[in-house]
mmCIF file of C-alpha atoms in Angstrom:
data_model
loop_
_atom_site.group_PDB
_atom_site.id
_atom_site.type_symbol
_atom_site.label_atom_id
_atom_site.label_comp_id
_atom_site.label_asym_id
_atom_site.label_seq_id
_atom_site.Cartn_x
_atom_site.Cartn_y
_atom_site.Cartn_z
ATOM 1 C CA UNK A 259 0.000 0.000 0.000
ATOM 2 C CA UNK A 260 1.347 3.415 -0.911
ATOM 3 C CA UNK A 261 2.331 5.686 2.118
ATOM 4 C CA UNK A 262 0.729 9.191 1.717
ATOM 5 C CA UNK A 263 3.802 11.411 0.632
ATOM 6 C CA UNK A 264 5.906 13.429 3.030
ATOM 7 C CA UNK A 265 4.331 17.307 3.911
ATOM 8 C CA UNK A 266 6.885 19.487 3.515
ATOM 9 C CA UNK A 267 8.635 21.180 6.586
ATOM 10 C CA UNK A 268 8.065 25.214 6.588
ATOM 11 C CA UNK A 269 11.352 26.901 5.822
ATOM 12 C CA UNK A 270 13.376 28.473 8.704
ATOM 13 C CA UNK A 271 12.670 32.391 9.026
ATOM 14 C CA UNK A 272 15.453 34.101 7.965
ATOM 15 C CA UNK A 273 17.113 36.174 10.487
ATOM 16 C CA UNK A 274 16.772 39.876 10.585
ATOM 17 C CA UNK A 275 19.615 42.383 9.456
ATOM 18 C CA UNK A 276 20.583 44.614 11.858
ATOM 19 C CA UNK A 277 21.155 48.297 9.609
ATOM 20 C CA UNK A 278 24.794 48.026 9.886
ATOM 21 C CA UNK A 279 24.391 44.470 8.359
ATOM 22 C CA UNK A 280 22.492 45.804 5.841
ATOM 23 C CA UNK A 281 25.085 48.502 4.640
ATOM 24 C CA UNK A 282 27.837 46.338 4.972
ATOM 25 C CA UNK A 283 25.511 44.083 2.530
ATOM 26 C CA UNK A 284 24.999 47.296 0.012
ATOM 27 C CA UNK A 285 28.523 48.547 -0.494
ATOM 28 C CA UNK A 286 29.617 44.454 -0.724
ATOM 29 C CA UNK A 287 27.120 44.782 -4.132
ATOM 30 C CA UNK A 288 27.458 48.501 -5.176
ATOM 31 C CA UNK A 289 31.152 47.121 -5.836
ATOM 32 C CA UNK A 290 29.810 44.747 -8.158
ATOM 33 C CA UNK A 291 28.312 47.421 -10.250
ATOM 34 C CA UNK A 292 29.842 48.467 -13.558
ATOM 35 C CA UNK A 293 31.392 51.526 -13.885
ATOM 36 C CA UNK A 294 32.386 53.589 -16.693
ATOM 37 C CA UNK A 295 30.486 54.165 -19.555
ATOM 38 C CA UNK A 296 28.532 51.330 -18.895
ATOM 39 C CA UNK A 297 27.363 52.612 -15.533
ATOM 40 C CA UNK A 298 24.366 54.508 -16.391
ATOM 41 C CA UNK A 299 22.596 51.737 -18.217
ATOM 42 C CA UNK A 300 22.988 49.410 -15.047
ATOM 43 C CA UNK A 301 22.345 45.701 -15.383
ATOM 44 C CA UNK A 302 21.081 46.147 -18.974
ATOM 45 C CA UNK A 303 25.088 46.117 -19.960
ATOM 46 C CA UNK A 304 24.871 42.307 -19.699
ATOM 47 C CA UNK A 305 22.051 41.876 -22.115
ATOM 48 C CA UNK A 306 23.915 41.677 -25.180
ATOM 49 C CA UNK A 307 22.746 41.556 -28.536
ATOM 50 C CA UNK A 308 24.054 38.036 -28.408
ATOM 51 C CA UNK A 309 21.888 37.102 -25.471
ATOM 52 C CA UNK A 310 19.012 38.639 -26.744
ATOM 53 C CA UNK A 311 19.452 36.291 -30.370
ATOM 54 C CA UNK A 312 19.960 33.825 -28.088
ATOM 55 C CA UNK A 313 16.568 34.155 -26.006
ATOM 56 C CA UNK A 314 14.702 34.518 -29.203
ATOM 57 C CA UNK A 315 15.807 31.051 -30.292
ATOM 58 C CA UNK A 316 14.232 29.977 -26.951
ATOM 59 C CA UNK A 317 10.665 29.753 -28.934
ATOM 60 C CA UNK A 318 9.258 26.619 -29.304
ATOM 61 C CA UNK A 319 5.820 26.805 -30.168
ATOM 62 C CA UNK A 320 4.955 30.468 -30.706
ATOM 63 C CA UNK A 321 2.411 31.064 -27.744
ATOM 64 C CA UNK A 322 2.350 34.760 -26.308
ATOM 65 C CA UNK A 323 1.446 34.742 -22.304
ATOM 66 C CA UNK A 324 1.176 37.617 -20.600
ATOM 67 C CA UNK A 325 2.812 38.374 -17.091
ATOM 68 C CA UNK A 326 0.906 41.314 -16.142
ATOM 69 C CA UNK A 327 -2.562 41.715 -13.969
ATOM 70 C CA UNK A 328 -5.271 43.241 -15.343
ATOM 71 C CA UNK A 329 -5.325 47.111 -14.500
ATOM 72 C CA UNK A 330 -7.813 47.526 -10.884
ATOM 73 C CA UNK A 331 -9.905 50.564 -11.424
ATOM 74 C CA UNK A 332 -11.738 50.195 -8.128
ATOM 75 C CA UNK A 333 -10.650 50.818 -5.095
ATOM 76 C CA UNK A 334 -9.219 48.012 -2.469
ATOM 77 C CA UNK A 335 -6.972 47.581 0.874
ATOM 78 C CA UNK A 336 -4.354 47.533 -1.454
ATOM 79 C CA UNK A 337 -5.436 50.091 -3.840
ATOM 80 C CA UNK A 338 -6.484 53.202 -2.370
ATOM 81 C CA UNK A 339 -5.811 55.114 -5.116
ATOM 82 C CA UNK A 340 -6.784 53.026 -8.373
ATOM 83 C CA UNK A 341 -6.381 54.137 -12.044
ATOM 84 C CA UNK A 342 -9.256 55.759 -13.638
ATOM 85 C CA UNK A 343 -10.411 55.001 -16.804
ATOM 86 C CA UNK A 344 -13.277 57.147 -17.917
ATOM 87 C CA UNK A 345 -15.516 57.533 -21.577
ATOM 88 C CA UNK A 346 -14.843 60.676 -23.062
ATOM 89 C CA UNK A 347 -17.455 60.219 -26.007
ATOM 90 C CA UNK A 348 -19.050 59.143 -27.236
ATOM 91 C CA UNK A 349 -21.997 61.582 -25.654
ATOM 92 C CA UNK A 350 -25.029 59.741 -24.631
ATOM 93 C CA UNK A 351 -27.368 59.101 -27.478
ATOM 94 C CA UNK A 352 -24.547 60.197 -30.313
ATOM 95 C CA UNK A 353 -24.310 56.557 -31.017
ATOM 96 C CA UNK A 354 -27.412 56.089 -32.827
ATOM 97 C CA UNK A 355 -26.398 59.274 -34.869
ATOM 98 C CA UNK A 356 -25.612 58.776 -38.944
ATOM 99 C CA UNK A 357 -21.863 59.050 -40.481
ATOM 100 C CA UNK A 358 -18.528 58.776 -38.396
ATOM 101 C CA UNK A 359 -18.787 58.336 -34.201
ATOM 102 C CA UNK A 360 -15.261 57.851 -32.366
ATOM 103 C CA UNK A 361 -15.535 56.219 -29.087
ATOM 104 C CA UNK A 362 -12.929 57.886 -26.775
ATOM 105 C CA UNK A 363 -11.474 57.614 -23.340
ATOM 106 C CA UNK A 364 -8.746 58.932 -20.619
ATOM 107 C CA UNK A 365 -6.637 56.780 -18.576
ATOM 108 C CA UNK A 366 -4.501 57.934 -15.094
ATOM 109 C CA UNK A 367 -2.473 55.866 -12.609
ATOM 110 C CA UNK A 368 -0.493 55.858 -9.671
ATOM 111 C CA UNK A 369 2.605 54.102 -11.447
ATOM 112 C CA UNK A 370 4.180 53.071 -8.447
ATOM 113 C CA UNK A 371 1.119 51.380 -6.852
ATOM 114 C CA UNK A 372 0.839 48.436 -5.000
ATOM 115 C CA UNK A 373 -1.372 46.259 -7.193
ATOM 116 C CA UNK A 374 -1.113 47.460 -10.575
ATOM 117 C CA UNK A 375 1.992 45.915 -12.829
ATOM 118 C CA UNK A 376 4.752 48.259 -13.538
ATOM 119 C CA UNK A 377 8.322 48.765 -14.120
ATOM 120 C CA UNK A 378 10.905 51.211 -11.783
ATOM 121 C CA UNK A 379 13.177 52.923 -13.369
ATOM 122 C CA UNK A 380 16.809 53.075 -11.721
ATOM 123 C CA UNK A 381 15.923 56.616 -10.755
ATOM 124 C CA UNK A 382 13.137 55.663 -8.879
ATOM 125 C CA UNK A 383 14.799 54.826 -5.562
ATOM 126 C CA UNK A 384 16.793 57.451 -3.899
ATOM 127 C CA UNK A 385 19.066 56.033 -0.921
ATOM 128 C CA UNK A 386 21.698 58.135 1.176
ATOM 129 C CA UNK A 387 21.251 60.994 -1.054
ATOM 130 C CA UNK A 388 22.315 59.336 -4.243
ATOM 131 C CA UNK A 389 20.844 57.419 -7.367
ATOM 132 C CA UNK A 390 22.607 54.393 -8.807
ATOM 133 C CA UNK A 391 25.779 55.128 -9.265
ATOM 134 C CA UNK A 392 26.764 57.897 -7.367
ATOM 135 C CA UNK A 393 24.232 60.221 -9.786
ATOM 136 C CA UNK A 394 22.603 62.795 -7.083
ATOM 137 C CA UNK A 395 19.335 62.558 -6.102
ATOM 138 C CA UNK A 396 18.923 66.218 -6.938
ATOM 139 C CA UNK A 397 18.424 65.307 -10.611
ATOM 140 C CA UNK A 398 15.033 64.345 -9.386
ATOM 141 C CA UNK A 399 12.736 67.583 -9.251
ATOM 142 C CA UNK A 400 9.109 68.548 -9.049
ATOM 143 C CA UNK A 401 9.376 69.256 -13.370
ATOM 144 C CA UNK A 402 10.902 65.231 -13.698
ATOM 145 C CA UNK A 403 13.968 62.938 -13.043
ATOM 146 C CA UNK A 404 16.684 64.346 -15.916
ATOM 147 C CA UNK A 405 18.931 61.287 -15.249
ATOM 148 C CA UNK A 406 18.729 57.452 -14.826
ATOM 149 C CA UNK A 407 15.168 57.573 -16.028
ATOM 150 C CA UNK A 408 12.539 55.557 -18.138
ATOM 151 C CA UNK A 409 14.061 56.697 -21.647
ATOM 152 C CA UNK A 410 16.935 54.330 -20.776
ATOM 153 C CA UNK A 411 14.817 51.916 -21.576
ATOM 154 C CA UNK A 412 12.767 53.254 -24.601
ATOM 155 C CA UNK A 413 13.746 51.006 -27.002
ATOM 156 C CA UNK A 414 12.219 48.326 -24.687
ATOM 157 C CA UNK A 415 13.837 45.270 -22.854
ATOM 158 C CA UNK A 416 13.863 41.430 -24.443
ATOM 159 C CA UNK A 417 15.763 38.867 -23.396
ATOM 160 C CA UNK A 418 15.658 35.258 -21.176
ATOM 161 C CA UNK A 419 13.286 35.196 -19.142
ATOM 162 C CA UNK A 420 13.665 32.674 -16.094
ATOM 163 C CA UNK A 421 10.998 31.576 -13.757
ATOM 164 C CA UNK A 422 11.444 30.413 -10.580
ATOM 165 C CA UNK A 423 8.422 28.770 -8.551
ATOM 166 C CA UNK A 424 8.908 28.838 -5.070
ATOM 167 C CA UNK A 425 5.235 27.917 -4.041
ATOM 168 C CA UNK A 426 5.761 25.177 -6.233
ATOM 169 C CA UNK A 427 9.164 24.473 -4.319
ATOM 170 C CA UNK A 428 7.833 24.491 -0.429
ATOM 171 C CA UNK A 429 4.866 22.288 -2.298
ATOM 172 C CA UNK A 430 2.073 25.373 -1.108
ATOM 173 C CA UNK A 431 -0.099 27.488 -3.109
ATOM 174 C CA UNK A 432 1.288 30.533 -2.388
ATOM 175 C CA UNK A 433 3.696 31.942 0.706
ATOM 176 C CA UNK A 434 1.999 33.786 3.301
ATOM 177 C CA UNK A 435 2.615 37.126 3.666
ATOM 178 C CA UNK A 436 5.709 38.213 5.771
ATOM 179 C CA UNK A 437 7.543 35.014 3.996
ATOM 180 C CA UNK A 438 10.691 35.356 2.745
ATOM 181 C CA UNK A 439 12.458 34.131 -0.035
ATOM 182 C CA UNK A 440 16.554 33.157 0.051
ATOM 183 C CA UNK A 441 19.094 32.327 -1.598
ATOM 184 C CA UNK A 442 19.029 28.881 -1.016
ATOM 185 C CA UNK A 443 15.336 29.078 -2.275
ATOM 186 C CA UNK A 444 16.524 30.399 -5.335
ATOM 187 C CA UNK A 445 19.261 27.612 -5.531
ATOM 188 C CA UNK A 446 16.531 24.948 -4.915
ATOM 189 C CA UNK A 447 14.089 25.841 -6.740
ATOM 190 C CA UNK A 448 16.752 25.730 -10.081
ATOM 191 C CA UNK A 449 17.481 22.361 -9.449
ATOM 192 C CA UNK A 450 13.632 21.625 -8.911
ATOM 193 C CA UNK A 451 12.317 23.156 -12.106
ATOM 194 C CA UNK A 452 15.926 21.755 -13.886
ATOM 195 C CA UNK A 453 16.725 25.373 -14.965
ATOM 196 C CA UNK A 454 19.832 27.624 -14.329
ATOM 197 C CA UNK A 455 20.262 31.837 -13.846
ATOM 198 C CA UNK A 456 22.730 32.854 -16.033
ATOM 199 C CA UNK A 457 24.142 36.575 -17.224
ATOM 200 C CA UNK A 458 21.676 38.703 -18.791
ATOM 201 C CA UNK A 459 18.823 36.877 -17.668
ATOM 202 C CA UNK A 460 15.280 38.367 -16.503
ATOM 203 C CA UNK A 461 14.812 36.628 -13.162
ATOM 204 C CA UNK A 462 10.763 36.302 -12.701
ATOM 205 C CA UNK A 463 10.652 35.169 -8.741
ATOM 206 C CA UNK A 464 6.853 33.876 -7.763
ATOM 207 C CA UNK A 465 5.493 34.114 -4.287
ATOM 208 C CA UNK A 466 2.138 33.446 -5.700
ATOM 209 C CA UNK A 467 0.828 37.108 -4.329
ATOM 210 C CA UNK A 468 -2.003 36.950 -7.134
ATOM 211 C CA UNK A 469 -3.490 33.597 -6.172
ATOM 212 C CA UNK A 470 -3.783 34.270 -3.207
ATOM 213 C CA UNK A 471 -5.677 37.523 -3.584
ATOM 214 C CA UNK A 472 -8.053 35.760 -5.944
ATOM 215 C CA UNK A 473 -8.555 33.425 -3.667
ATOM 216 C CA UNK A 474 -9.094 35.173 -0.544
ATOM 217 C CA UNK A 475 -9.555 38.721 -1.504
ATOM 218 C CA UNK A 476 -6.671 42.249 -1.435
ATOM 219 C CA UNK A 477 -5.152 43.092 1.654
ATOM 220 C CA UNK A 478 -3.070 45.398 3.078
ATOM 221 C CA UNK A 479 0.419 44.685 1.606
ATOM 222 C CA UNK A 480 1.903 47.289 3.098
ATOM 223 C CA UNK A 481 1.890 45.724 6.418
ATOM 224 C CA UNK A 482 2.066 42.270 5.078
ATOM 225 C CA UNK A 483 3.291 41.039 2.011
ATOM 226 C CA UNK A 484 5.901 37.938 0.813
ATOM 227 C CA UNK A 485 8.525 38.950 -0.771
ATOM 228 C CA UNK A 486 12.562 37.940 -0.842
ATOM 229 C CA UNK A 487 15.045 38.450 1.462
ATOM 230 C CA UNK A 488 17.906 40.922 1.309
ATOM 231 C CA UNK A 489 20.300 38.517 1.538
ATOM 232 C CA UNK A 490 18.792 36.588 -1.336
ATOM 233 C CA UNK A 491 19.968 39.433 -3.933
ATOM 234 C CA UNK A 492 23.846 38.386 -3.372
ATOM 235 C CA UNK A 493 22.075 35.411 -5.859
ATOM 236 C CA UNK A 494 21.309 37.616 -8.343
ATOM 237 C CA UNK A 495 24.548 39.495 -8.286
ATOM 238 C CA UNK A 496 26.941 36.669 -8.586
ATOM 239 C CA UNK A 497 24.402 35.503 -12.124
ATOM 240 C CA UNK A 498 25.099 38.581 -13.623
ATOM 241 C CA UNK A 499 20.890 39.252 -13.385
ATOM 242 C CA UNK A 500 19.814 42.398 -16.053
ATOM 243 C CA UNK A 501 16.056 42.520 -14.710
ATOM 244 C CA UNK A 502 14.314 41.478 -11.731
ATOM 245 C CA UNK A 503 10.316 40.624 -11.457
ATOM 246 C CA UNK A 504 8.250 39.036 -9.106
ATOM 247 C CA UNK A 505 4.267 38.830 -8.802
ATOM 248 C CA UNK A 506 4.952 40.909 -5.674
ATOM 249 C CA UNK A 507 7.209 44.051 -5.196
ATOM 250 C CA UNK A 508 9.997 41.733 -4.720
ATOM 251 C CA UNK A 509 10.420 43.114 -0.826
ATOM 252 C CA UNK A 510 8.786 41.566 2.129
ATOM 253 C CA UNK A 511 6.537 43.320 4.674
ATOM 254 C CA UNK A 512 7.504 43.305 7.887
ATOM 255 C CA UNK A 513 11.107 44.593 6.580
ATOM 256 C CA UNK A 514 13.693 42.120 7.128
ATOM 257 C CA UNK A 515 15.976 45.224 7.847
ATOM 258 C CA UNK A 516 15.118 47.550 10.972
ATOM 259 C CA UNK A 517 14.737 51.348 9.294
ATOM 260 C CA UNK A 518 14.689 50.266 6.152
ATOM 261 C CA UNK A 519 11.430 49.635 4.811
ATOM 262 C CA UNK A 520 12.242 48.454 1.018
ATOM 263 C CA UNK A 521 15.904 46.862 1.343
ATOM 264 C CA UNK A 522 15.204 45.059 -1.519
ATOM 265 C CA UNK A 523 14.412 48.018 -3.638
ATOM 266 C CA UNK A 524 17.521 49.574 -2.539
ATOM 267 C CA UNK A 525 20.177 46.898 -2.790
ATOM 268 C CA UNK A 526 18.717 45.898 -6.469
ATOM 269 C CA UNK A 527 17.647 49.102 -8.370
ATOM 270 C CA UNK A 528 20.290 51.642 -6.150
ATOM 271 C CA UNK A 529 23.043 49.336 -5.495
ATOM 272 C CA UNK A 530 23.008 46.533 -8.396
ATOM 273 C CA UNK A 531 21.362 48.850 -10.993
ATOM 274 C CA UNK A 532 18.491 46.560 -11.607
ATOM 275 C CA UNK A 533 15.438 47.588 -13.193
ATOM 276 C CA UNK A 534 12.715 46.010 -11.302
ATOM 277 C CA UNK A 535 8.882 44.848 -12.379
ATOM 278 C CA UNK A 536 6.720 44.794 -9.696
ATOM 279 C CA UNK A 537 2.868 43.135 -8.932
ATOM 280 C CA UNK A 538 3.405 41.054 -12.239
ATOM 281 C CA UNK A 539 0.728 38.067 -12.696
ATOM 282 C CA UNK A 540 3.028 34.673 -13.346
ATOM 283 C CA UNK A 541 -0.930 32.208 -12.732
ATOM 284 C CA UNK A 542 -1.418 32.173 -16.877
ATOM 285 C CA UNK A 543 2.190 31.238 -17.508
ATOM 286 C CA UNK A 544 2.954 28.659 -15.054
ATOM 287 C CA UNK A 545 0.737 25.811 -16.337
ATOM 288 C CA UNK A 546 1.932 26.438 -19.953
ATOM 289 C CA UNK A 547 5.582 26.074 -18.325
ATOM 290 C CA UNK A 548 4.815 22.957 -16.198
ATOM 291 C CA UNK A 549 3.692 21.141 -19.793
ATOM 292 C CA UNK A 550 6.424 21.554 -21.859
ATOM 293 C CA UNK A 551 8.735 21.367 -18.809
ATOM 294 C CA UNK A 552 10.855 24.927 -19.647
ATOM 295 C CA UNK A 553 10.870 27.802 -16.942
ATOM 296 C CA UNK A 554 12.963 29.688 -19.632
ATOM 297 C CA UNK A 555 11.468 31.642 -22.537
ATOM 298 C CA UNK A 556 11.845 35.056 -24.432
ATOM 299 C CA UNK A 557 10.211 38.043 -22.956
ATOM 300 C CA UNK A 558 10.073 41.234 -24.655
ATOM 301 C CA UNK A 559 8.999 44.194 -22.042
ATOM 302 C CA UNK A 560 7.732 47.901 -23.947
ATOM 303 C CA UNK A 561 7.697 50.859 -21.139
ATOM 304 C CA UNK A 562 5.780 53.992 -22.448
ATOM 305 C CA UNK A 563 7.936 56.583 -23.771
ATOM 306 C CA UNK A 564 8.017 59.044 -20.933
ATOM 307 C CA UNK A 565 11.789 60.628 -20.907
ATOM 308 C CA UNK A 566 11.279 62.320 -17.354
ATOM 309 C CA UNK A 567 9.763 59.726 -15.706
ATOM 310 C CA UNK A 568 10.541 57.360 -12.962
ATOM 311 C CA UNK A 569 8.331 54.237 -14.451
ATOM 312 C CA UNK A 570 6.073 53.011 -16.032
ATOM 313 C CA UNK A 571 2.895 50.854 -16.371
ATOM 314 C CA UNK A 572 4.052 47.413 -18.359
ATOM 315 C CA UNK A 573 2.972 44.435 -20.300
ATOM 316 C CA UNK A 574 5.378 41.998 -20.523
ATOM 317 C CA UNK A 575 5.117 39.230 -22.834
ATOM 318 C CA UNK A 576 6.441 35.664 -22.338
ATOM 319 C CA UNK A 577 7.009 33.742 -25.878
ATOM 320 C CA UNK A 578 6.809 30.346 -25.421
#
């Protein structure tokens, strides 16, 4: 008779970083940036155009999934200030009239929300004064950021997109909020899914935020939310990662770091120059990954064109 198989032990909490540990943490990966003329573009330096003709031979069988949510327009726990999306014409009863009617309508957002899908720009977070790089944070006024900003990536991102599952890893639906997600995760859940993180990549990191608030309705995330741990981004810097996404923000709530409420934000975007996509939607692409057993594919990301500005509402596609 079979035995009924093993439930998986929760994973240690990682341990707090004390803010000293947590500096000593951000210059250890600030060195790792690059520097020169290189600098200003960040991780993007490592996505080649070699990388990028190599991601595009990653398609198999032509199937476009997109990773982001569907735009909330009402308000929530976790939306308290949604987009609006209003008509603009036509005007009530003009449809019935004869000849040409256009159908109009006006769209606004909080970009850097904490349900909608979007993509931070490396000016976005401003730590100890400075940008990435050493760039002061004065370039940042009330008329627009004038350097490090969404027109560095105007010609949009593509390259290898990598998925890594860590529901799927501890064998749960989704983490609970406050979990945390390590390096060793990481490391695991490679060898799990039989995939690797290389240079250049576009690390997509699941906590399975948007199950769960299918399942059992928004929340407060920013008292509460899974995300990874500080720690977890030494991962990232040794494979060379270009982009990092997660169906999250990527940083856990409570903060692993005491007076530092997004350490994540500010050892990947202001230390490691990554640009980051946050409160993506992975629940459409992980089925079509579990069939053909591949957690790698092309994605091609297109920001708006907004020189000045800090990010950006997104729609990245997987290709399959």
């Amino acid at each position: 008779m079979a035995s009924d198989p093993p439930v998986p032990s929760r994973p240690t909490t990682p341990r707090p970083l004390t803010e000293a540990a947590f500096r000593d943490l951000y210059r250890r990966l600030r060195g790792r940036a690059p520097e020169g003329g290189e600098n200003r573009r960040g991780a993007l330096h490592r996505l080649t155009p070699e990388r990028v003709v190599a991601a595009a031979a990653e398609v198999r069988c032509g199937r476009t999934v997109s990773l982001a949510a569907t735009v909330e327009t009402r308000s929530a726990p976790d939306s308290p200030e949604p987009a609006s999306h209003r008509m603009t014409a036509p005007a009530h009863g003009e449809t019935g009239a004869p000849g040409l009617v256009f159908a109009r309508d006006r769209f606004a957002m909080n970009v850097h929300g904490d349900v909608d899908s979007h993509l931070d720009a490396l000016c976005h977070v401003i730590f100890d004064g400075e940008l990435y790089g050493g760039v002061p944070a004065s370039t940042v006024t009330p008329a627009g950021a004038g350097a490090l900003t969404l027109d560095l990536v105007r010609d949009g991102i593509a390259g290898r997109g990598v998925l890594l599952d860590i529901p799927r890893l501890r064998e749960v639906p989704w983490l609970d909020p406050g979990d945390q997600v390590t390096a060793e995760d990481l490391v695991a859940a490679e060898a799990a899914q039989r995939t690797a993180v290389g240079p250049g990549d576009l690390l997509f990191v699941r906590v399975g935020h948007r199950l769960r608030r299918r399942t059992l309705g928004p929340w407060d995330v920013t008292r509460a939310r899974a995300g990874l741990h500080p720690t977890a981004m030494e991962f990232l810097a040794e494979r060379g990662v270009s982009v990092l996404g997660s169906d999250g923000n990527s940083d856990a709530a409570p903060s692993a770091v005491a007076g530092v409420g997004f350490p994540v934000h500010v050892l990947a975007v202001n230390a490691l120059g990554l640009h980051l996509l946050d409160w993506l939607d992975f629940e459409e692409l992980v089925p079509h990954c579990e069939r053909q057993e591949r957690w790698h594919f092309l994605c091609v990301i297109a920001p708006l064109r907004l020189p000045a500005a800090t990010g950006s509402p997104v729609n990245p596609i997987a290709l399959l």
